[in-house]
Coordinates of C-alpha atoms in Angstrom, one line a residue:
Chain A
M1 CA 0.0 0.0 0.0
P2 CA 1.5 3.3 -1.1
G3 CA 2.6 5.7 1.6
P4 CA 3.1 9.5 1.1
E5 CA 6.3 8.9 -0.8
A6 CA 4.5 7.1 -3.6
F7 CA 2.6 10.4 -4.5
G8 CA 3.6 13.7 -6.0
A9 CA 3.1 17.0 -4.1
F10 CA -0.2 17.8 -6.0
A11 CA -1.7 14.4 -5.1
R12 CA -0.4 14.6 -1.5
D13 CA -2.1 17.9 -1.1
H14 CA -5.4 16.6 -2.2
I15 CA -5.1 13.5 0.1
E16 CA -4.0 15.4 3.1
N17 CA -6.4 18.4 2.6
P18 CA -9.3 16.9 0.7
R19 CA -11.5 19.5 -0.9
N20 CA -15.3 19.6 -0.9
T21 CA -16.1 17.1 1.8
G22 CA -19.3 17.3 3.8
P23 CA -22.8 18.2 2.7
L24 CA -23.8 20.0 -0.5
P25 CA -24.4 23.7 0.1
V26 CA -28.0 24.8 -0.4
V27 CA -28.3 26.6 -3.7
A28 CA -31.7 28.0 -4.5
G29 CA -33.2 26.4 -7.5
A30 CA -30.5 23.8 -7.9
V31 CA -31.4 20.1 -8.4
I32 CA -29.3 17.3 -7.0
G33 CA -27.9 14.2 -8.7
S34 CA -26.1 11.4 -6.9
G35 CA -23.9 8.6 -8.3
E36 CA -21.9 5.8 -6.7
A37 CA -19.1 3.6 -7.9
G38 CA -17.2 0.6 -6.4
S39 CA -18.3 -1.4 -3.3
R40 CA -17.6 -1.7 0.3
A41 CA -16.5 -5.2 -0.2
S42 CA -13.8 -4.2 -2.6
G43 CA -12.6 -1.5 -0.3
S44 CA -13.2 1.2 -2.8
L45 CA -16.5 3.1 -2.8
V46 CA -17.2 6.7 -3.8
R47 CA -20.5 8.4 -3.7
L48 CA -20.6 11.7 -5.6
R49 CA -23.4 14.4 -5.4
V50 CA -23.7 17.3 -7.7
A51 CA -25.9 20.4 -7.4
V52 CA -26.9 21.6 -10.8
H53 CA -28.4 25.0 -11.6
G54 CA -29.2 26.2 -15.1
H55 CA -27.3 23.3 -16.8
V56 CA -24.2 24.2 -14.7
I57 CA -22.7 22.2 -11.9
V58 CA -22.5 24.6 -9.0
A59 CA -21.1 22.3 -6.5
A60 CA -19.8 18.7 -6.0
R61 CA -19.4 16.8 -2.8
Y62 CA -18.4 13.2 -2.1
E63 CA -18.2 10.5 0.5
L64 CA -15.8 7.7 0.1
L65 CA -14.2 4.6 1.5
G66 CA -10.9 3.7 0.0
E67 CA -7.2 4.2 -0.5
P68 CA -5.4 7.5 -0.6
A69 CA -5.4 7.6 -4.4
L70 CA -9.2 7.5 -4.3
V71 CA -9.3 10.5 -1.9
A72 CA -7.0 12.4 -4.3
C73 CA -9.2 11.6 -7.3
A74 CA -12.5 12.5 -5.7
S75 CA -11.1 15.7 -4.3
Y76 CA -9.6 16.8 -7.5
L77 CA -12.7 15.8 -9.5
S78 CA -14.9 17.7 -7.2
E79 CA -12.9 20.9 -7.9
C80 CA -12.9 20.3 -11.6
L81 CA -16.6 19.8 -11.8
A82 CA -17.7 23.0 -10.2
G83 CA -18.6 25.5 -12.9
R84 CA -18.7 23.0 -15.7
R85 CA -21.7 22.3 -17.9
A86 CA -23.8 19.4 -16.5
E87 CA -23.1 17.1 -19.4
P88 CA -21.0 13.9 -19.8
A89 CA -18.4 15.6 -22.0
A90 CA -17.6 17.9 -19.1
I91 CA -16.3 15.1 -16.9
P92 CA -12.6 14.4 -17.1
S93 CA -11.8 10.8 -17.9
G94 CA -10.4 8.6 -15.2
L95 CA -7.1 8.6 -17.0
E96 CA -7.1 12.4 -17.2
I97 CA -7.7 12.5 -13.4
A98 CA -4.9 10.1 -12.7
R99 CA -2.5 11.8 -14.9
A100 CA -3.3 15.3 -13.5
L101 CA -2.5 13.9 -10.1
E102 CA 0.5 12.0 -11.4
L103 CA -0.7 8.9 -9.7
P104 CA 1.4 5.7 -9.7
R105 CA 0.1 3.4 -12.5
E106 CA -1.3 0.9 -10.1
A107 CA -3.6 3.6 -8.7
H108 CA -5.1 4.6 -12.0
G109 CA -8.2 2.5 -11.2
A110 CA -9.1 5.2 -8.6
G111 CA -9.5 7.8 -11.3
L112 CA -11.9 5.5 -13.2
L113 CA -14.0 5.0 -10.2
A114 CA -14.3 8.7 -9.6
E115 CA -15.2 9.3 -13.2
D116 CA -17.9 6.5 -13.0
A117 CA -19.4 8.1 -9.9
A118 CA -19.5 11.5 -11.6
R119 CA -21.2 10.1 -14.8
R120 CA -23.9 8.4 -12.7
A121 CA -24.5 11.5 -10.7
L122 CA -25.1 13.5 -13.8
E123 CA -27.4 10.8 -15.2
N124 CA -29.4 11.0 -12.0
V125 CA -29.9 14.7 -12.0
P126 CA -33.7 15.2 -12.3
G127 CA -34.6 16.5 -15.8
A128 CA -31.2 15.2 -17.2
G129 CA -29.2 18.2 -16.2
G130 CA -32.1 20.6 -15.8
G131 CA -32.6 22.9 -12.9
D132 CA -34.0 26.0 -14.5
Chain B
M1 CA 10.4 9.5 22.3
R2 CA 11.8 8.0 19.1
L3 CA 9.7 8.4 16.0
P4 CA 8.1 6.6 14.3
V5 CA 6.6 4.8 17.3
Y6 CA 7.3 1.1 16.5
L7 CA 4.2 -1.0 17.0
D8 CA 5.0 -3.8 14.6
Y9 CA 6.8 -6.3 16.9
A10 CA 5.0 -9.2 15.4
A11 CA 6.7 -8.5 12.1
T12 CA 10.1 -8.2 13.7
T13 CA 11.8 -7.0 16.8
P14 CA 14.8 -4.9 17.3
A15 CA 17.7 -6.9 18.6
D16 CA 18.1 -6.5 22.3
P17 CA 21.2 -4.4 23.0
A18 CA 22.7 -7.4 25.0
V19 CA 22.3 -9.5 21.9
V20 CA 24.1 -7.0 19.6
E21 CA 26.9 -6.9 22.2
A22 CA 27.2 -10.6 22.3
M23 CA 27.4 -10.9 18.5
V24 CA 30.1 -8.5 17.7
P25 CA 33.0 -10.5 19.1
Y26 CA 32.3 -13.3 16.6
L27 CA 32.8 -11.2 13.4
G28 CA 36.2 -9.6 13.1
L29 CA 39.8 -10.6 13.0
E30 CA 40.3 -9.6 16.7
G31 CA 37.4 -11.8 17.6
C32 CA 36.3 -15.4 17.2
F33 CA 35.5 -15.4 13.5
A34 CA 36.7 -19.0 12.9
N35 CA 34.5 -21.6 11.3
P36 CA 32.8 -23.6 14.0
A37 CA 33.4 -26.7 11.9
S38 CA 37.1 -26.2 12.0
I39 CA 37.8 -28.2 15.1
S40 CA 41.4 -28.8 14.0
H41 CA 42.4 -25.5 15.7
A42 CA 41.6 -23.8 19.0
A43 CA 39.8 -20.8 17.3
G44 CA 37.4 -23.1 15.5
R45 CA 36.8 -25.0 18.8
T46 CA 36.1 -21.8 20.6
A47 CA 33.6 -20.9 17.8
R48 CA 32.1 -24.4 18.1
Q49 CA 31.7 -23.9 21.9
A50 CA 29.9 -20.6 21.4
V51 CA 27.5 -22.3 18.9
E52 CA 26.9 -25.2 21.4
Q53 CA 26.3 -22.7 24.2
A54 CA 23.6 -20.9 22.0
R55 CA 22.1 -24.3 21.2
S56 CA 21.7 -25.1 24.9
E57 CA 20.1 -21.6 25.5
I58 CA 17.6 -22.2 22.7
A59 CA 16.8 -25.7 24.0
A60 CA 16.4 -24.5 27.5
L61 CA 13.6 -22.0 26.6
V62 CA 11.4 -24.9 25.6
N63 CA 12.8 -27.5 27.9
A64 CA 14.3 -29.6 25.1
A65 CA 17.7 -31.2 24.8
P66 CA 20.5 -29.2 23.0
E67 CA 21.0 -32.1 20.4
E68 CA 17.3 -31.7 19.4
I69 CA 18.0 -28.2 18.0
V70 CA 19.0 -27.8 14.3
F71 CA 20.0 -24.3 13.1
T72 CA 18.4 -23.0 10.0
S73 CA 18.3 -19.5 8.2
G74 CA 15.0 -18.7 9.9
A75 CA 11.5 -20.0 10.7
T76 CA 10.5 -20.1 7.0
E77 CA 13.3 -22.6 6.4
S78 CA 12.4 -24.5 9.6
D79 CA 8.8 -24.9 8.5
N80 CA 9.9 -26.1 5.0
L81 CA 12.3 -28.6 6.6
A82 CA 9.6 -29.9 8.9
L83 CA 6.9 -30.3 6.3
K84 CA 8.8 -31.4 3.3
G85 CA 11.4 -33.3 5.3
V86 CA 8.8 -35.5 6.9
V87 CA 6.9 -36.0 3.7
H88 CA 10.0 -36.7 1.7
S89 CA 11.2 -39.2 4.3
R90 CA 8.0 -41.1 3.9
G91 CA 7.9 -41.0 0.1
M92 CA 5.8 -38.2 -1.5
S93 CA 3.1 -40.1 -3.2
G94 CA 0.0 -40.3 -1.2
A95 CA 1.3 -38.6 1.9
H96 CA -1.3 -36.6 3.7
V97 CA -0.7 -33.5 5.9
V98 CA -3.2 -31.7 8.1
T99 CA -2.8 -28.0 8.7
S100 CA -5.0 -24.9 9.2
R101 CA -6.1 -22.0 7.0
I102 CA -4.5 -19.4 9.3
E103 CA -0.9 -20.8 9.3
H104 CA 2.0 -18.6 8.3
K105 CA 2.7 -18.5 4.5
A106 CA 5.8 -20.5 5.2
V107 CA 3.7 -23.5 6.2
L108 CA 0.9 -22.9 3.6
D109 CA 3.3 -22.5 0.7
A110 CA 5.3 -25.6 1.8
A111 CA 2.0 -27.4 2.0
R112 CA 1.1 -26.3 -1.6
S113 CA 4.4 -27.5 -2.8
I114 CA 3.7 -30.9 -1.2
E115 CA 0.4 -31.0 -3.1
A116 CA 2.1 -30.0 -6.3
D117 CA 4.4 -33.0 -5.8
G118 CA 1.5 -35.4 -5.4
G119 CA 0.8 -35.2 -1.7
A120 CA -2.5 -34.3 -0.2
V121 CA -3.2 -31.5 2.4
T122 CA -6.2 -30.7 4.5
Y123 CA -6.6 -27.1 5.5
L124 CA -8.7 -26.9 8.7
R125 CA -11.1 -24.0 9.2
P126 CA -10.7 -22.4 12.6
E127 CA -13.4 -21.2 14.9
A128 CA -14.5 -17.6 14.8
D129 CA -11.8 -16.7 17.4
G130 CA -9.1 -18.5 15.5
R131 CA -8.8 -21.6 17.6
I132 CA -8.5 -25.0 16.0
P133 CA -10.6 -27.5 18.0
P134 CA -8.5 -30.7 18.6
E135 CA -11.5 -32.9 17.6
R136 CA -11.4 -31.2 14.2
V137 CA -7.8 -32.3 13.9
A138 CA -8.8 -35.9 14.9
E139 CA -11.5 -35.9 12.2
A140 CA -9.1 -34.9 9.5
I141 CA -6.5 -37.6 10.2
R142 CA -6.5 -40.4 7.7
P143 CA -4.6 -43.6 7.6
E144 CA -2.1 -42.0 5.1
T145 CA -1.7 -38.8 7.3
V146 CA 2.0 -38.4 8.2
L147 CA 2.1 -34.9 9.8
V148 CA -0.2 -32.3 11.5
S149 CA 1.2 -28.7 11.4
I150 CA -0.6 -26.1 13.7
M151 CA 1.0 -22.9 14.9
L152 CA 1.5 -21.9 18.5
V153 CA 0.5 -18.3 18.1
N154 CA -1.0 -16.7 15.0
N155 CA 0.9 -13.8 13.7
E156 CA -2.1 -11.7 12.8
I157 CA -4.7 -12.2 15.5
G158 CA -2.5 -13.6 18.2
V159 CA -4.7 -16.6 18.9
I160 CA -2.8 -19.2 21.1
E161 CA -3.6 -22.7 19.8
D162 CA -4.0 -25.6 22.3
I163 CA -0.9 -27.5 21.2
A164 CA -1.1 -29.8 24.2
A165 CA -4.5 -31.2 23.2
I166 CA -3.7 -31.3 19.5
G167 CA -0.4 -33.0 20.2
A168 CA -2.3 -35.6 22.3
V169 CA -4.6 -36.3 19.3
C170 CA -1.6 -36.7 17.1
R171 CA 0.1 -39.1 19.5
E172 CA -3.1 -41.1 19.8
H173 CA -3.2 -41.5 16.0
G174 CA 0.5 -42.1 15.6
V175 CA 1.0 -38.9 13.5
L176 CA 3.9 -36.5 13.8
F177 CA 3.1 -33.0 15.1
H178 CA 4.9 -29.9 13.9
V179 CA 4.3 -26.5 15.6
D180 CA 5.4 -23.2 14.1
A181 CA 6.4 -21.3 17.2
A182 CA 8.0 -18.3 15.4
Q183 CA 5.5 -15.9 17.0
G184 CA 4.9 -17.8 20.2
A185 CA 8.2 -18.9 21.5
G186 CA 9.4 -16.8 24.4
K187 CA 5.9 -15.1 24.5
V188 CA 4.0 -18.0 25.9
P189 CA 5.5 -20.8 28.0
V190 CA 6.3 -24.0 26.2
D191 CA 7.6 -27.3 27.9
L192 CA 8.5 -29.8 25.3
A193 CA 9.1 -32.4 28.0
R194 CA 5.4 -32.3 28.7
V195 CA 3.8 -31.3 25.5
P196 CA 3.8 -34.0 22.7
V197 CA 5.3 -32.0 19.9
D198 CA 7.7 -33.7 17.4
L199 CA 9.0 -30.6 15.4
M200 CA 8.9 -26.9 16.4
S201 CA 10.1 -23.9 14.3
F202 CA 11.9 -20.9 15.9
S203 CA 12.9 -17.5 14.6
G204 CA 15.7 -15.4 15.9
H205 CA 14.3 -12.0 14.9
K206 CA 10.8 -12.4 16.4
L207 CA 12.4 -12.6 19.8
Y208 CA 14.9 -9.7 19.9
G209 CA 17.6 -11.7 18.1
P210 CA 19.1 -11.1 14.7
K211 CA 17.4 -11.8 11.3
G212 CA 18.6 -14.6 9.1
I213 CA 18.8 -17.3 11.8
G214 CA 16.3 -19.8 13.1
A215 CA 16.1 -23.3 14.4
L216 CA 14.0 -26.4 14.2
Y217 CA 13.4 -28.6 17.2
V218 CA 13.5 -32.3 16.1
R219 CA 12.5 -34.7 18.8
R220 CA 15.0 -37.5 19.6
A221 CA 12.7 -39.9 21.5
P222 CA 10.7 -41.1 19.8
E223 CA 13.0 -40.3 17.0
V224 CA 11.6 -38.2 14.1
R225 CA 12.7 -39.3 10.6
L226 CA 13.4 -36.3 8.5
D227 CA 15.0 -35.8 5.1
A228 CA 17.3 -32.8 4.6
L229 CA 16.4 -30.2 2.1
V230 CA 19.9 -28.6 1.8
H231 CA 22.9 -30.8 1.2
G232 CA 26.6 -30.1 1.2
G233 CA 28.8 -31.1 4.2
G234 CA 26.4 -32.8 6.5
H235 CA 26.3 -30.0 9.1
E236 CA 23.6 -30.1 11.9
Q237 CA 23.4 -33.9 12.0
G238 CA 23.0 -34.0 8.3
L239 CA 19.8 -32.1 8.4
R240 CA 21.0 -28.7 7.3
S241 CA 24.3 -28.3 5.5
G242 CA 26.1 -25.0 5.3
T243 CA 28.7 -23.2 7.4
L244 CA 27.1 -22.1 10.7
A245 CA 26.7 -18.4 11.1
T246 CA 28.4 -18.2 14.5
H247 CA 27.5 -14.5 15.3
Q248 CA 23.8 -15.0 14.4
I249 CA 23.6 -18.2 16.4
V250 CA 25.3 -16.6 19.4
G251 CA 22.8 -13.6 19.0
M252 CA 19.8 -16.0 18.9
G253 CA 21.1 -17.9 21.9
K254 CA 21.5 -14.7 23.9
A255 CA 18.0 -13.6 22.8
F256 CA 16.5 -16.8 23.9
A257 CA 18.3 -16.8 27.2
I258 CA 17.0 -13.3 27.9
A259 CA 13.5 -14.4 26.9
R260 CA 13.6 -17.3 29.3
E261 CA 14.5 -14.9 32.2
R262 CA 12.0 -12.3 31.1
L263 CA 9.0 -14.3 29.7
A264 CA 6.6 -13.4 32.5
E265 CA 7.8 -9.9 32.8
D266 CA 7.6 -9.3 29.0
A267 CA 4.1 -10.9 28.8
A268 CA 2.8 -8.7 31.7
H269 CA 4.3 -5.6 30.1
C270 CA 2.8 -6.3 26.7
G271 CA -0.5 -7.3 28.1
R272 CA -0.8 -4.1 30.1
L273 CA 0.2 -2.0 27.1
S274 CA -2.2 -3.8 24.7
A275 CA -5.0 -3.3 27.2
Q276 CA -4.2 0.4 27.4
L277 CA -4.1 0.7 23.6
L278 CA -7.4 -1.0 23.3
E279 CA -9.1 1.0 26.0
G280 CA -7.8 4.2 24.3
L281 CA -8.9 3.3 20.8
Q282 CA -12.3 1.9 21.9
R283 CA -13.2 5.4 22.9
L284 CA -13.6 6.2 19.3
G285 CA -16.5 3.8 19.0
G286 CA -17.0 1.3 16.2
V287 CA -13.7 -0.5 17.1
H288 CA -13.7 -4.3 17.2
V289 CA -11.1 -6.9 18.3
N290 CA -10.6 -9.5 15.6
G291 CA -10.0 -13.0 16.9
P292 CA -9.9 -14.3 20.4
A293 CA -10.6 -12.8 23.7
A294 CA -7.6 -11.7 25.8
E295 CA -7.3 -15.0 27.7
H296 CA -6.6 -16.9 24.4
R297 CA -4.5 -14.2 22.8
A298 CA -0.8 -13.7 23.0
A299 CA -0.3 -10.4 25.0
H300 CA 1.7 -8.6 22.2
I301 CA -0.7 -8.8 19.3
L302 CA -4.0 -6.9 18.8
D303 CA -5.9 -6.9 15.5
L304 CA -8.5 -4.2 15.4
A305 CA -11.2 -3.3 12.9
F306 CA -12.4 0.3 12.6
D307 CA -15.9 0.8 11.2
G308 CA -16.1 3.2 8.2
I309 CA -12.5 3.1 7.1
V310 CA -10.1 1.3 4.8
A311 CA -7.0 0.5 6.9
D312 CA -4.6 1.1 3.9
S313 CA -5.7 4.8 3.9
L314 CA -5.2 5.0 7.7
L315 CA -1.6 3.8 7.1
Y316 CA -1.1 6.7 4.7
F317 CA -1.6 9.2 7.6
L318 CA 0.2 7.2 10.3
T319 CA 3.7 8.5 9.2
D320 CA 4.8 8.5 12.9
V321 CA 3.4 5.2 13.9
A322 CA 4.7 1.9 12.4
V323 CA 1.8 -0.6 12.3
S324 CA 0.6 -3.0 9.6
T325 CA -2.6 -4.2 8.0
G326 CA -1.6 -7.9 8.2
S327 CA 1.4 -10.1 8.3
A328 CA 4.6 -8.6 6.9
C329 CA 4.7 -11.5 4.5
S330 CA 1.4 -10.6 2.8
S331 CA 0.6 -7.0 3.7
G332 CA 1.9 -5.7 0.4
S333 CA -1.1 -7.5 -1.2
R334 CA -4.4 -5.7 -1.8
A335 CA -6.4 -8.7 -1.1
P336 CA -8.0 -8.8 2.3
S337 CA -6.1 -10.8 4.9
Y338 CA -6.6 -14.6 4.4
V339 CA -6.4 -15.0 8.2
L340 CA -9.3 -12.6 8.8
K341 CA -11.3 -14.2 6.0
A342 CA -10.6 -17.7 7.4
I343 CA -12.2 -16.7 10.7
G344 CA -15.3 -15.6 8.9
L345 CA -14.9 -11.8 8.7
S346 CA -16.3 -10.0 5.7
D347 CA -14.1 -8.3 3.1
E348 CA -15.2 -5.0 4.4
R349 CA -14.2 -5.7 8.0
A350 CA -11.0 -7.4 6.9
R351 CA -10.0 -4.2 4.9
S352 CA -10.8 -2.0 7.9
S353 CA -8.3 -3.9 10.1
L354 CA -5.0 -2.9 11.6
R355 CA -2.5 -5.1 13.4
V356 CA -0.8 -3.5 16.3
S357 CA 1.9 -5.4 18.2
V358 CA 3.8 -4.2 21.2
G359 CA 7.0 -5.4 22.7
R360 CA 9.7 -5.2 25.4
F361 CA 10.8 -1.7 24.5
T362 CA 7.3 -0.2 24.0
T363 CA 6.6 2.6 26.5
D364 CA 3.4 4.0 28.0
E365 CA 4.2 7.3 26.3
E366 CA 4.3 5.6 22.9
I367 CA 1.0 3.9 23.5
A368 CA -0.6 7.3 24.4
F369 CA 1.0 8.8 21.2
A370 CA -0.3 5.9 19.1
V371 CA -3.8 6.2 20.5
E372 CA -3.9 9.9 19.7
H373 CA -2.5 9.5 16.1
I374 CA -4.5 6.4 15.2
G375 CA -7.6 8.0 16.6
A376 CA -7.0 11.3 14.6
G377 CA -6.5 9.3 11.4
V378 CA -9.6 7.2 11.9
E379 CA -11.7 10.3 12.6
R380 CA -10.3 12.1 9.6
L381 CA -11.3 9.1 7.3
R382 CA -14.6 8.6 8.9
A383 CA -15.5 12.3 8.2
M384 CA -15.4 11.3 4.5
A385 CA -16.9 7.9 4.9
P386 CA -20.2 7.1 3.1
S387 CA -23.2 6.5 5.4
P388 CA -24.4 2.9 5.4
A389 CA -26.5 2.1 2.4

């Protein structure tokens, strides 16, 4: 299991100071979508929630159970999503997430899991990305 | 206080300062570096004497005779010599061995190798607390069974197996009994004059001795037939060839002598610190002991599950506390611990588990520090944890 020395400074910062944890902020008029990927049994589970207003993601929050790489991926992704259009093309791929964080190759799966959770969250937004 | 706080004594122990001091004179030109097999000169005979003194110390810890101790490179080799040595001596085909699912990998992998060579192995399932009921051993013994191998103390959950009762079952059925005592020797009392064990593996480095040295006890009466695995010179009564590592043997002998003197004191110290650690961590809530209750557990090992976390993530944050998520021999793997799975724990619980093991040099201050740091890490991860579905 990788310790801090296995990660670059950018990933370490996300692991040690994870962004956007806790409940979603209340945004008037926003609708919420929630998506989950992984499982408790596999030791990697991420549950992502997005608040969408006017086809724009205004906030993303997550809960997770998993290895440090998954913390980095969920934290980084939650920052990326805020302000983007609520559509699948706006979600960075798992590989892009892993590369941005310079994760070791064996941890790239964490990026894919974060991506999957984000896609499902957007799919579950009532009105398919609505919120007007 | 020295950082990181070392709480991984089940993986290895630091050599006792008295052990290091005892070893040094057997290395350099000014000391007794001669080959202990070179009995043609005084220096060789002095080295031989040191080896024999160490052999006596190791035998004394378990009330065996010195000539029943065979030096090896460590407990892994001892386990291999015991299992394969017995099976080879009986002829491989059709030989049957009984062991358990929670044995050390050295036993399990040796057993797999016996299977690959045409032998048969039964892997007994333990009870939920890790104990192997002697009657389960009896049920598994067949006419072609040649050996039963059950450990004294499990290296992950610390369960103490009832080797006296299992040994009695083996005697009754005329089957040899091997005990891997790498984790238990010097931690729990063993009297081989009373307990019917035929072969017992020991490790130097698990008991404040050096790494790279171990021993196998081979009972003389009734004599145990064993084939050597390493040939070349007929050292160690033909059971393990190779020049004896005098300094390591002397170190192991010293370590075992100290352990004999301090067994009760060390156990009381470890038991008190383990209880302190458990009490401190249980204040977090959602903390469970994996395996047996304290009365069936070696005092130095505590395997704990923390609800709502993955222990690998916890380790990331524990830069100042050295603990592990399983045995050192398999903790690099991402699969949940086979020991925890074998006692019936779920993947989720197994992945949330941490092994903490204390030792002779652990202090109250270190335990307080560990409680604080492990607690902070657990709370940090729980703050992100998904609520139960």
